[in-house]
Tab-separated table of C-alpha atoms and ligand atoms in Angstrom:
chain	number	residue	atom	x	y	z
A	14	MET	CA	265.224	88.350	52.614
A	15	SER	CA	264.043	91.396	54.551
A	16	THR	CA	265.461	92.109	57.986
A	17	PHE	CA	264.774	94.365	60.963
A	18	THR	CA	267.503	96.141	62.918
A	19	VAL	CA	266.947	96.173	66.673
A	20	LEU	CA	268.292	99.397	68.217
A	21	ASN	CA	269.206	99.957	71.848
A	22	PRO	CA	266.700	102.682	72.875
A	23	ALA	CA	269.154	104.052	75.456
A	24	THR	CA	272.060	104.511	73.020
A	25	GLU	CA	270.541	104.233	69.513
A	26	GLU	CA	273.250	101.646	68.724
A	27	THR	CA	272.511	98.474	66.769
A	28	VAL	CA	271.915	95.432	68.972
A	29	ALA	CA	271.002	92.807	66.361
A	30	THR	CA	269.612	92.321	62.883
A	31	VAL	CA	266.731	89.879	62.743
A	32	PRO	CA	265.281	88.258	59.587
A	33	SER	CA	261.609	89.108	59.010
A	34	THR	CA	259.408	86.060	58.463
A	35	SER	CA	257.513	86.101	55.143
A	36	ALA	CA	253.875	85.078	54.587
A	37	GLU	CA	255.081	81.821	52.925
A	38	GLU	CA	257.335	81.021	55.887
A	39	THR	CA	254.407	81.723	58.207
A	40	ASP	CA	252.291	79.229	56.268
A	41	ALA	CA	255.081	76.638	56.600
A	42	ALA	CA	255.252	77.238	60.369
A	43	ILE	CA	251.475	76.831	60.635
A	44	ALA	CA	251.778	73.513	58.758
A	45	ARG	CA	254.461	72.371	61.250
A	46	ALA	CA	252.208	73.347	64.149
A	47	VAL	CA	249.279	71.435	62.653
A	48	ALA	CA	251.561	68.390	62.191
A	49	ALA	CA	252.664	68.615	65.848
A	50	GLN	CA	249.147	69.021	67.203
A	51	ALA	CA	247.982	65.389	67.503
A	52	ALA	CA	251.164	64.209	69.213
A	53	TRP	CA	251.215	67.160	71.664
A	54	ARG	CA	247.601	66.598	72.554
A	55	ALA	CA	248.354	62.908	73.140
A	56	VAL	CA	251.257	63.572	75.535
A	57	ALA	CA	250.109	62.218	78.906
A	58	PRO	CA	249.117	65.072	81.260
A	59	GLY	CA	251.897	64.272	83.755
A	60	GLU	CA	254.468	64.272	80.976
A	61	ARG	CA	253.192	67.592	79.570
A	62	ALA	CA	253.436	69.026	83.083
A	63	ALA	CA	257.036	67.773	83.392
A	64	LEU	CA	257.943	69.374	80.038
A	65	LEU	CA	256.477	72.719	81.143
A	66	ARG	CA	258.473	72.538	84.388
A	67	ALA	CA	261.651	71.738	82.426
A	68	PHE	CA	260.899	74.726	80.178
A	69	ALA	CA	260.416	76.928	83.275
A	70	ASP	CA	263.737	75.679	84.686
A	71	ALA	CA	265.507	76.520	81.412
A	72	VAL	CA	264.066	80.062	81.512
A	73	ASP	CA	265.158	80.367	85.130
A	74	ALA	CA	268.692	79.201	84.336
A	75	HIS	CA	268.926	81.924	81.651
A	76	ASN	CA	267.345	84.758	83.664
A	77	GLU	CA	270.420	86.969	83.451
A	78	GLU	CA	270.844	86.405	79.713
A	79	LEU	CA	267.163	87.119	78.993
A	80	ALA	CA	267.244	90.222	81.207
A	81	GLY	CA	270.345	91.448	79.350
A	82	LEU	CA	268.579	91.066	76.007
A	83	GLU	CA	265.610	93.093	77.288
A	84	VAL	CA	267.855	95.824	78.665
A	85	ALA	CA	269.655	96.112	75.325
A	86	GLY	CA	266.710	95.600	72.965
A	87	SER	CA	263.873	97.311	74.866
A	88	GLY	CA	265.602	99.692	77.293
A	89	HIS	CA	264.009	98.103	80.369
A	90	PRO	CA	265.789	98.752	83.679
A	91	VAL	CA	267.728	95.605	84.561
A	92	GLY	CA	265.892	94.973	87.846
A	93	GLN	CA	262.592	95.078	85.994
A	94	ALA	CA	263.923	92.870	83.182
A	95	ARG	CA	265.047	90.206	85.680
A	96	TRP	CA	261.565	90.286	87.202
A	97	GLU	CA	260.027	89.901	83.710
A	98	ALA	CA	262.108	86.794	82.884
A	99	GLY	CA	261.191	85.443	86.343
A	100	ASN	CA	257.534	86.075	85.553
A	101	VAL	CA	257.772	83.825	82.466
A	102	ARG	CA	259.294	81.093	84.669
A	103	ASP	CA	256.585	81.518	87.318
A	104	VAL	CA	253.729	81.481	84.813
A	105	LEU	CA	255.067	78.308	83.157
A	106	ARG	CA	255.347	76.660	86.586
A	107	TYR	CA	251.867	77.792	87.608
A	108	TYR	CA	250.288	76.326	84.459
A	109	SER	CA	252.433	73.181	84.612
A	110	ALA	CA	250.002	72.112	87.352
A	111	ALA	CA	247.040	72.456	84.982
A	112	PRO	CA	247.305	69.450	82.587
A	113	GLU	CA	246.729	66.991	85.423
A	114	ARG	CA	243.690	68.940	86.619
A	115	LEU	CA	241.992	69.458	83.267
A	116	CYS	CA	238.885	67.560	84.273
A	117	GLY	CA	235.472	67.415	82.652
A	118	LYS	CA	232.133	66.851	84.382
A	119	GLN	CA	229.631	64.038	84.541
A	120	ILE	CA	226.024	65.232	84.499
A	121	PRO	CA	223.127	62.820	85.183
A	122	VAL	CA	220.284	63.296	82.641
A	123	PRO	CA	217.098	61.320	81.911
A	124	GLY	CA	217.988	58.095	80.111
A	125	GLY	CA	221.712	58.306	80.654
A	126	VAL	CA	224.623	60.459	81.624
A	127	ASN	CA	226.519	63.276	79.950
A	128	VAL	CA	230.262	63.618	80.216
A	129	THR	CA	232.223	66.666	79.162
A	130	PHE	CA	235.804	66.871	77.922
A	131	GLN	CA	238.005	69.954	77.710
A	132	GLU	CA	239.518	69.581	74.245
A	133	PRO	CA	242.492	71.641	73.056
A	134	VAL	CA	241.304	74.388	70.709
A	135	GLY	CA	244.067	73.833	68.116
A	136	VAL	CA	246.909	76.006	66.817
A	137	VAL	CA	247.147	79.246	68.818
A	138	GLY	CA	248.571	82.468	67.336
A	139	LEU	CA	250.037	84.749	69.992
A	140	ILE	CA	250.568	88.362	68.868
A	141	VAL	CA	252.682	90.296	71.372
A	142	PRO	CA	253.356	94.059	71.709
A	143	TRP	CA	256.734	95.691	72.338
A	144	ASN	CA	256.108	97.079	75.807
A	145	PHE	CA	256.375	93.846	77.850
A	146	PRO	CA	257.826	91.299	75.408
A	147	MET	CA	258.446	88.570	77.982
A	148	PRO	CA	255.485	88.608	80.412
A	149	ILE	CA	252.835	89.036	77.723
A	150	LEU	CA	254.355	86.159	75.752
A	151	GLY	CA	254.268	83.973	78.876
A	152	TRP	CA	250.669	84.810	79.814
A	153	GLY	CA	249.348	83.290	76.578
A	154	LEU	CA	252.017	80.632	76.155
A	155	GLY	CA	251.710	78.894	79.550
A	156	PRO	CA	247.976	78.091	79.507
A	157	ALA	CA	247.880	77.441	75.739
A	158	LEU	CA	250.617	74.787	75.962
A	159	ALA	CA	249.205	73.342	79.180
A	160	ALA	CA	245.855	72.808	77.446
A	161	GLY	CA	247.547	70.793	74.694
A	162	ASN	CA	247.774	73.391	71.918
A	163	PRO	CA	250.723	74.164	69.634
A	164	VAL	CA	251.638	77.879	69.780
A	165	ILE	CA	253.065	80.255	67.195
A	166	ALA	CA	254.217	83.549	68.728
A	167	LYS	CA	254.738	86.739	66.773
A	168	PRO	CA	256.734	89.194	68.887
A	169	ALA	CA	256.553	92.902	68.096
A	170	GLU	CA	258.865	93.748	65.229
A	171	ARG	CA	260.964	96.029	67.446
A	172	THR	CA	261.450	93.639	70.371
A	173	PRO	CA	261.890	90.051	69.125
A	174	LEU	CA	265.104	89.062	70.941
A	175	THR	CA	263.786	87.583	74.188
A	176	ALA	CA	260.952	85.698	72.454
A	177	ILE	CA	263.427	84.143	69.999
A	178	ARG	CA	265.632	83.025	72.891
A	179	ILE	CA	262.676	81.665	74.873
A	180	GLY	CA	261.693	79.658	71.768
A	181	GLU	CA	265.198	78.116	71.705
A	182	LEU	CA	264.985	77.334	75.421
A	183	ALA	CA	261.683	75.513	74.863
A	184	ARG	CA	263.363	73.174	72.381
A	185	GLU	CA	266.396	72.698	74.655
A	186	ALA	CA	263.982	71.764	77.468
A	187	GLY	CA	262.504	69.005	75.305
A	188	LEU	CA	259.313	70.475	73.847
A	189	PRO	CA	258.653	68.550	70.619
A	190	ASP	CA	259.284	70.197	67.218
A	191	GLY	CA	256.476	72.458	66.061
A	192	VAL	CA	254.877	72.809	69.507
A	193	PHE	CA	256.234	76.312	70.126
A	194	GLN	CA	257.549	78.458	67.272
A	195	VAL	CA	258.564	82.117	67.298
A	196	LEU	CA	258.192	84.092	64.066
A	197	PRO	CA	259.753	87.571	64.213
A	198	GLY	CA	258.408	89.921	61.567
A	199	LYS	CA	255.796	92.468	60.677
A	200	GLY	CA	252.319	92.542	62.111
A	201	SER	CA	250.902	93.276	58.677
A	202	VAL	CA	252.551	90.083	57.313
A	203	VAL	CA	253.004	87.433	60.030
A	204	GLY	CA	250.286	88.675	62.394
A	205	GLN	CA	247.794	89.118	59.579
A	206	ARG	CA	248.545	85.602	58.258
A	207	LEU	CA	247.913	84.100	61.691
A	208	VAL	CA	244.559	85.890	61.779
A	209	ASP	CA	243.621	84.872	58.219
A	210	HIS	CA	244.857	81.254	58.131
A	211	GLU	CA	242.064	78.734	58.639
A	212	HIS	CA	244.335	76.303	60.536
A	213	VAL	CA	245.026	78.829	63.279
A	214	ARG	CA	242.080	78.292	65.599
A	215	LYS	CA	242.657	80.932	68.252
A	216	ILE	CA	244.324	84.361	68.411
A	217	VAL	CA	245.599	85.990	71.576
A	218	PHE	CA	246.322	89.610	70.771
A	219	THR	CA	247.764	92.252	73.070
A	220	GLY	CA	248.252	95.696	71.617
A	221	SER	CA	246.455	98.840	70.601
A	222	THR	CA	242.674	99.061	70.512
A	223	GLU	CA	242.874	100.156	66.846
A	224	VAL	CA	244.743	97.013	65.669
A	225	GLY	CA	242.652	94.886	68.055
A	226	GLN	CA	239.495	96.049	66.269
A	227	GLN	CA	240.960	94.979	62.891
A	228	ILE	CA	241.945	91.606	64.338
A	229	MET	CA	238.487	91.095	65.792
A	230	ALA	CA	236.973	91.770	62.360
A	231	GLY	CA	239.481	89.347	60.778
A	232	CYS	CA	238.699	86.606	63.283
A	233	ALA	CA	234.962	87.124	62.759
A	234	ARG	CA	235.293	85.870	59.175
A	235	GLN	CA	236.128	82.369	60.498
A	236	VAL	CA	234.432	82.681	63.908
A	237	LYS	CA	237.972	82.262	65.239
A	238	ARG	CA	238.429	82.213	69.027
A	239	LEU	CA	239.951	85.453	70.268
A	240	THR	CA	241.352	87.056	73.409
A	241	LEU	CA	242.041	90.801	73.252
A	242	GLU	CA	244.122	92.808	75.727
A	243	LEU	CA	244.043	96.423	74.563
A	244	GLY	CA	244.678	99.985	75.702
A	245	GLY	CA	243.928	101.799	78.931
A	246	LYS	CA	243.514	105.219	80.535
A	247	SER	CA	243.280	104.220	84.143
A	248	ALA	CA	242.400	106.381	87.128
A	249	ASN	CA	244.320	106.599	90.385
A	250	ILE	CA	241.652	107.912	92.786
A	251	VAL	CA	242.862	109.570	95.992
A	252	PHE	CA	240.230	110.358	98.637
A	253	ALA	CA	240.802	112.983	101.332
A	254	ASP	CA	240.853	110.300	104.050
A	255	ALA	CA	243.677	108.354	102.380
A	256	ASP	CA	247.210	107.970	103.686
A	257	LEU	CA	248.302	110.793	101.372
A	258	GLU	CA	251.999	110.200	101.875
A	259	ARG	CA	251.707	106.589	100.711
A	260	ALA	CA	249.424	107.539	97.834
A	261	ALA	CA	251.797	110.266	96.632
A	262	ALA	CA	254.865	108.044	97.037
A	263	ALA	CA	253.269	105.259	94.961
A	264	ALA	CA	251.748	107.469	92.241
A	265	PRO	CA	254.985	107.808	90.175
A	266	GLN	CA	255.448	104.022	89.984
A	267	ALA	CA	251.783	103.620	89.071
A	268	VAL	CA	252.267	105.642	85.895
A	269	PHE	CA	256.007	105.938	85.146
A	270	ASP	CA	256.996	102.251	85.461
A	271	ASN	CA	258.293	101.042	82.091
A	272	ALA	CA	258.463	104.745	81.134
A	273	GLY	CA	254.654	104.824	81.102
A	274	GLN	CA	254.565	102.254	78.276
A	275	ASP	CA	252.145	100.184	80.284
A	276	CYS	CA	248.530	99.419	79.439
A	277	CYS	CA	247.761	99.569	83.194
A	278	ALA	CA	249.450	102.958	83.727
A	279	ARG	CA	247.361	105.090	86.071
A	280	SER	CA	247.762	108.084	83.782
A	281	ARG	CA	244.954	110.103	85.381
A	282	ILE	CA	245.269	110.992	89.060
A	283	LEU	CA	241.937	112.057	90.574
A	284	VAL	CA	242.379	113.861	93.904
A	285	GLN	CA	239.620	115.046	96.244
A	286	ARG	CA	239.597	118.836	96.056
A	287	SER	CA	240.013	119.407	99.809
A	288	VAL	CA	243.482	117.752	99.727
A	289	PHE	CA	244.484	118.610	96.152
A	290	ASP	CA	247.207	121.164	96.987
A	291	LYS	CA	248.600	119.058	99.818
A	292	PHE	CA	248.780	115.995	97.536
A	293	MET	CA	250.545	117.974	94.782
A	294	GLU	CA	253.142	119.181	97.318
A	295	MET	CA	253.853	115.541	98.227
A	296	LEU	CA	253.797	114.318	94.615
A	297	GLU	CA	256.429	116.780	93.366
A	298	PRO	CA	259.438	115.404	95.313
A	299	ALA	CA	258.320	111.822	94.566
A	300	VAL	CA	258.327	112.552	90.822
A	301	LYS	CA	261.669	114.343	90.993
A	302	ARG	CA	263.186	111.371	92.854
A	303	VAL	CA	262.440	108.874	90.023
A	304	ALA	CA	265.865	107.626	88.878
A	305	VAL	CA	265.810	107.938	85.076
A	306	GLY	CA	268.868	106.783	83.158
A	307	ASP	CA	271.080	103.926	81.978
A	308	PRO	CA	268.833	100.826	82.136
A	309	ALA	CA	271.845	98.577	82.785
A	310	ARG	CA	272.403	100.226	86.209
A	311	PRO	CA	270.721	98.325	89.056
A	312	ASP	CA	269.386	101.507	90.717
A	313	THR	CA	267.661	102.825	87.566
A	314	GLU	CA	263.880	103.014	87.911
A	315	MET	CA	262.916	104.365	84.488
A	316	GLY	CA	264.611	103.880	81.120
A	317	PRO	CA	264.061	105.413	77.688
A	318	LEU	CA	261.043	105.173	75.405
A	319	ILE	CA	261.117	102.423	72.787
A	320	SER	CA	261.860	104.442	69.613
A	321	ALA	CA	262.358	107.851	68.043
A	322	GLU	CA	258.846	107.673	66.538
A	323	HIS	CA	257.306	106.880	69.888
A	324	LEU	CA	259.284	109.677	71.556
A	325	ALA	CA	257.891	112.130	68.996
A	326	ARG	CA	254.361	110.844	69.645
A	327	VAL	CA	254.678	111.174	73.419
A	328	ALA	CA	256.262	114.631	73.092
A	329	SER	CA	253.325	115.778	70.946
A	330	TYR	CA	251.122	115.407	74.056
A	331	VAL	CA	253.247	117.999	75.877
A	332	PRO	CA	253.447	121.011	73.519
A	333	PRO	CA	255.235	124.199	74.668
A	334	ASP	CA	251.977	125.618	76.061
A	335	ALA	CA	251.074	122.437	77.991
A	336	PRO	CA	249.983	122.992	81.602
A	337	VAL	CA	253.106	121.389	83.125
A	338	ALA	CA	252.953	121.469	86.930
A	339	PHE	CA	256.410	119.892	87.365
A	340	ARG	CA	258.744	117.364	85.740
A	341	GLY	CA	261.369	114.864	86.762
A	342	GLN	CA	264.767	114.332	85.204
A	343	ALA	CA	265.950	112.680	81.975
A	344	PRO	CA	269.428	112.248	80.479
A	345	ALA	CA	270.547	114.345	77.505
A	346	GLY	CA	272.414	112.913	74.511
A	347	PRO	CA	271.599	109.777	72.505
A	348	GLY	CA	268.591	107.659	73.410
A	349	TYR	CA	264.844	108.231	73.408
A	350	TRP	CA	264.452	110.018	76.741
A	351	PHE	CA	261.418	111.800	78.084
A	352	ALA	CA	261.276	113.161	81.624
A	353	PRO	CA	258.377	112.169	83.906
A	354	THR	CA	255.815	114.920	83.411
A	355	VAL	CA	252.870	116.008	85.558
A	356	LEU	CA	250.115	118.089	83.966
A	357	ALA	CA	247.717	120.178	86.096
A	358	PRO	CA	245.261	121.770	85.871
A	359	VAL	CA	243.940	120.191	82.648
A	360	ARG	CA	240.739	120.824	80.718
A	361	PRO	CA	238.482	117.727	80.394
A	362	ASP	CA	239.057	117.651	76.600
A	363	TYR	CA	242.840	117.943	76.814
A	364	PRO	CA	244.372	115.116	74.637
A	365	ALA	CA	246.886	113.942	77.287
A	366	TYR	CA	243.938	113.612	79.662
A	367	THR	CA	241.573	111.725	77.346
A	368	GLU	CA	243.942	109.645	75.136
A	369	GLU	CA	246.357	106.844	75.963
A	370	VAL	CA	249.778	108.577	75.840
A	371	PHE	CA	251.778	105.392	76.546
A	372	GLY	CA	254.591	107.491	77.957
A	373	PRO	CA	255.600	109.128	81.276
A	374	VAL	CA	252.879	111.775	81.290
A	375	VAL	CA	250.167	112.044	83.931
A	376	ALA	CA	247.278	114.479	84.333
A	377	VAL	CA	245.995	115.384	87.809
A	378	VAL	CA	242.393	116.554	88.245
A	379	PRO	CA	240.316	117.428	91.319
A	380	PHE	CA	236.991	115.802	92.224
A	381	GLU	CA	234.320	116.843	94.743
A	382	ASP	CA	232.885	113.658	96.247
A	383	GLU	CA	232.573	109.900	95.724
A	384	ALA	CA	229.941	110.143	92.983
A	385	ASP	CA	232.024	112.721	91.131
A	386	ALA	CA	235.139	110.511	91.363
A	387	VAL	CA	233.295	107.507	89.894
A	388	LYS	CA	231.798	109.658	87.109
A	389	ILE	CA	235.213	111.051	86.107
A	390	ALA	CA	236.918	107.634	86.350
A	391	ASN	CA	234.295	106.069	84.060
A	392	ASP	CA	234.328	108.909	81.520
A	393	THR	CA	236.626	107.041	79.091
A	394	PRO	CA	236.173	104.360	76.438
A	395	TYR	CA	238.762	102.250	78.285
A	396	GLY	CA	238.436	100.118	81.424
A	397	LEU	CA	241.574	98.174	82.194
A	398	SER	CA	242.966	99.110	85.573
A	399	GLY	CA	242.981	101.641	88.394
A	400	SER	CA	243.659	102.341	92.072
A	401	ILE	CA	241.599	103.627	94.990
A	402	TRP	CA	243.232	105.258	98.028
A	403	THR	CA	241.053	105.554	101.124
A	404	GLN	CA	241.042	104.323	104.739
A	405	ASN	CA	237.305	103.671	104.571
A	406	LEU	CA	236.780	100.001	103.687
A	407	GLY	CA	233.128	100.473	102.750
A	408	ARG	CA	234.025	103.269	100.346
A	409	ALA	CA	236.867	101.216	98.881
A	410	LEU	CA	234.458	98.393	98.046
A	411	ARG	CA	231.661	100.697	96.815
A	412	VAL	CA	233.985	102.574	94.484
A	413	ALA	CA	235.703	99.364	93.327
A	414	ARG	CA	232.280	97.980	92.339
A	415	ALA	CA	231.296	101.221	90.598
A	416	VAL	CA	234.412	101.828	88.513
A	417	GLU	CA	234.026	100.086	85.133
A	418	THR	CA	237.403	98.455	84.889
A	419	GLY	CA	238.807	94.928	85.003
A	420	ASN	CA	241.611	95.204	87.571
A	421	LEU	CA	241.700	97.462	90.596
A	422	SER	CA	243.943	97.857	93.584
A	423	VAL	CA	243.049	99.450	96.920
A	424	ASN	CA	245.857	101.341	98.685
A	425	SER	CA	248.317	99.849	96.206
A	426	HIS	CA	249.565	100.747	92.740
A	427	SER	CA	249.777	97.248	91.274
A	428	SER	CA	247.041	95.002	89.939
A	429	VAL	CA	248.621	92.257	87.798
A	430	ARG	CA	249.268	88.907	89.438
A	431	TYR	CA	249.425	85.606	87.583
A	432	TRP	CA	247.205	83.909	90.202
A	433	THR	CA	244.269	86.202	89.345
A	434	PRO	CA	242.288	86.949	86.164
A	435	PHE	CA	243.497	89.889	84.099
A	436	GLY	CA	241.656	91.762	81.352
A	437	GLY	CA	239.592	94.795	80.479
A	438	PHE	CA	236.086	96.238	80.386
A	439	LYS	CA	234.809	98.287	77.430
A	440	GLN	CA	237.427	98.977	74.713
A	441	SER	CA	240.251	97.615	76.880
A	442	GLY	CA	239.629	94.096	75.683
A	443	LEU	CA	237.746	90.870	75.520
A	444	GLY	CA	238.208	87.833	77.763
A	445	ARG	CA	240.572	87.273	80.657
A	446	GLU	CA	244.128	85.981	80.890
A	447	LEU	CA	245.928	84.486	83.891
A	448	GLY	CA	244.345	83.056	87.039
A	449	PRO	CA	243.031	79.555	87.641
A	450	ASP	CA	240.478	79.654	84.785
A	451	ALA	CA	242.860	80.721	82.007
A	452	LEU	CA	242.676	77.315	80.304
A	453	ASP	CA	238.979	77.921	79.542
A	454	ALA	CA	240.125	80.236	76.742
A	455	PHE	CA	242.326	77.518	75.214
A	456	THR	CA	239.899	74.608	75.316
A	457	GLU	CA	236.514	73.774	73.847
A	458	THR	CA	233.952	71.985	75.992
A	459	LYS	CA	232.786	68.777	74.321
A	460	ASN	CA	229.541	67.343	75.647
A	461	VAL	CA	228.808	63.610	75.135
A	462	PHE	CA	225.530	61.854	76.031
A	463	ILE	CA	225.798	58.162	76.931
A	464	ALA	CA	222.491	56.288	76.976
A	465	THR	CA	222.111	53.923	79.895
A	466	ASP	CA	218.651	52.596	78.975
A	467	GLU	CA	218.515	48.891	78.240
B	17	TAP	P1	250.129	97.448	68.152
B	17	TAP	O1	250.667	98.379	67.153
B	17	TAP	O2	248.669	97.204	68.172
B	17	TAP	O3	250.936	96.070	67.932
B	17	TAP	C1	250.750	94.949	68.740
B	17	TAP	C2	251.179	93.708	67.978
B	17	TAP	O4	250.294	93.521	66.872
B	17	TAP	C3	252.586	93.778	67.381
B	17	TAP	O5	253.178	92.506	67.423
B	17	TAP	C4	252.287	94.180	65.951
B	17	TAP	O6	253.318	93.851	65.053
B	17	TAP	C5	251.038	93.392	65.671
B	17	TAP	N1	250.234	93.867	64.554
B	17	TAP	C6	250.202	95.115	64.012
B	17	TAP	N2	249.339	95.149	62.961
B	17	TAP	C7	248.825	93.901	62.853
B	17	TAP	C8	247.873	93.307	61.959
B	17	TAP	N3	247.279	93.983	60.986
B	17	TAP	N4	247.559	92.002	62.124
B	17	TAP	C9	248.126	91.280	63.131
B	17	TAP	N5	249.042	91.790	63.986
B	17	TAP	C10	249.379	93.095	63.856
B	17	TAP	O7	250.468	97.855	69.633
B	17	TAP	P2	251.865	98.311	70.222
B	17	TAP	O8	252.138	99.691	69.801
B	17	TAP	O9	252.885	97.276	69.922
B	17	TAP	O10	251.590	98.221	71.792
B	17	TAP	C11	251.029	99.278	72.484
B	17	TAP	C12	249.552	99.049	72.787
B	17	TAP	O11	249.373	97.799	73.421
B	17	TAP	C13	248.988	100.072	73.746
B	17	TAP	O12	247.746	100.524	73.283
B	17	TAP	C14	248.804	99.300	75.037
B	17	TAP	O13	247.827	99.785	75.889
B	17	TAP	C15	248.493	97.941	74.534
B	17	TAP	N6	248.818	96.946	75.556
B	17	TAP	C16	247.799	96.315	76.208
B	17	TAP	C17	248.102	95.401	77.193
B	17	TAP	C18	247.008	94.694	77.907
B	17	TAP	S1	247.455	93.386	78.727
B	17	TAP	N7	245.780	95.066	77.867
B	17	TAP	C19	249.409	95.095	77.519
B	17	TAP	C20	250.403	95.762	76.847
B	17	TAP	C21	250.086	96.674	75.844
B	17	TAP	P3	254.446	94.958	64.648
B	17	TAP	O14	255.305	95.104	65.840
B	17	TAP	O15	255.162	94.365	63.524
B	17	TAP	O16	253.703	96.209	64.290
């Protein structure tokens, strides 16, 4: 049996050794999910809602334990990890209200009436990346279960611990056998099998654009339903009329949260030329203030990167001759640490400016006017997120409409809320998660004509 050793990214010490699921074991899990499907679909909506609430309560009761696993296994600061476990609870509660509201329509037509039903799509394969193991699991899991589908989750190989525990909590809360299974293991084995197996009817994939493209091609062979949440290279646009102090104070969080390992990271800061120097003067102390260190400490804001390989990749974007304007702090010694780094001025073809670094590196560039800002913001194959800082409401709305991206915030650095739809334009993805319409992606509309003629 092959295994994977989970290392603590802050200490490089072993946290756990986890068995890797084989292709045969994946097939067996898919068979269990198929066997569970009819009974789960037949659970009365109110009862399914009650089970989801019980599951949410179990997650809530184990918040501290789940947060501890994420601190140890992923290096997330403990305050953030508690929020992440709370997000799983909140998402399960939000979608627990959905089964009782999963209504079809009645449509009068000549000679009769049509009724529509929202039918569960079938077994859902949820493929999760390592950067936010808990929230991204919850965003697919909540609506998929609420719609009456069995779910098989494949956590990232490096970060399986919280998903495994959440799977146990689901069973303890009373979810029937086979309704939610967690299969730790390799993407090339378990993930690929979920994509290839004909009895898996829908894939929800969050990860890199490169693997997402392969998964899309795999799903195409069976016309399998698919949601993709992929990479980003989002712009944080600061106009001269903005509250510059607020914009500069928020900019580090917007890109260095989760050590920059965030698909929504605003890793390009676009600043109107007339206030560029002033903004940089305000940004420097904000970056130097970011508390980087032991993720178990409650005051830590930024922890380590996930692995030695990822550290090497991030570091390759900041070679010795990189145009570093200033940097924050990072601990020395064991652990995969990389100090928050601000690059300026950068050439438009500079790799850290054009590619997703997925680490605490941000490039700052000047722009001339509104049209220039929109042009620069859109000059990327990605379109996931972004921020606009201005006191002019008309400009905020004009620019928000013009930037080709799925989730924007005005005078704020955050754009993900479970009440609202989340997803990307262009190569950042396909479909939307979260929000009130999330169950659309986990149901098929069935349309039935009933003749009323005599
Ligand atoms: P990937 O390498 O793409 O891995 C994501 C998941 O896919 C992992 O569970 C991985 O398993 C699995 N996988 C790999 N190859 C597979 C295959 N051939 N078939 C099926 N599954 C496969 O991404 P990552 O490095 O973990 O995550 C970073 C990327 O995710 C970044 O680009 C980031 O922008 C993106 N991301 C996007 C979002 C949203 S919401 N848009 C959110 C977070 C992250 P293994 O772990 O075993 O390789």
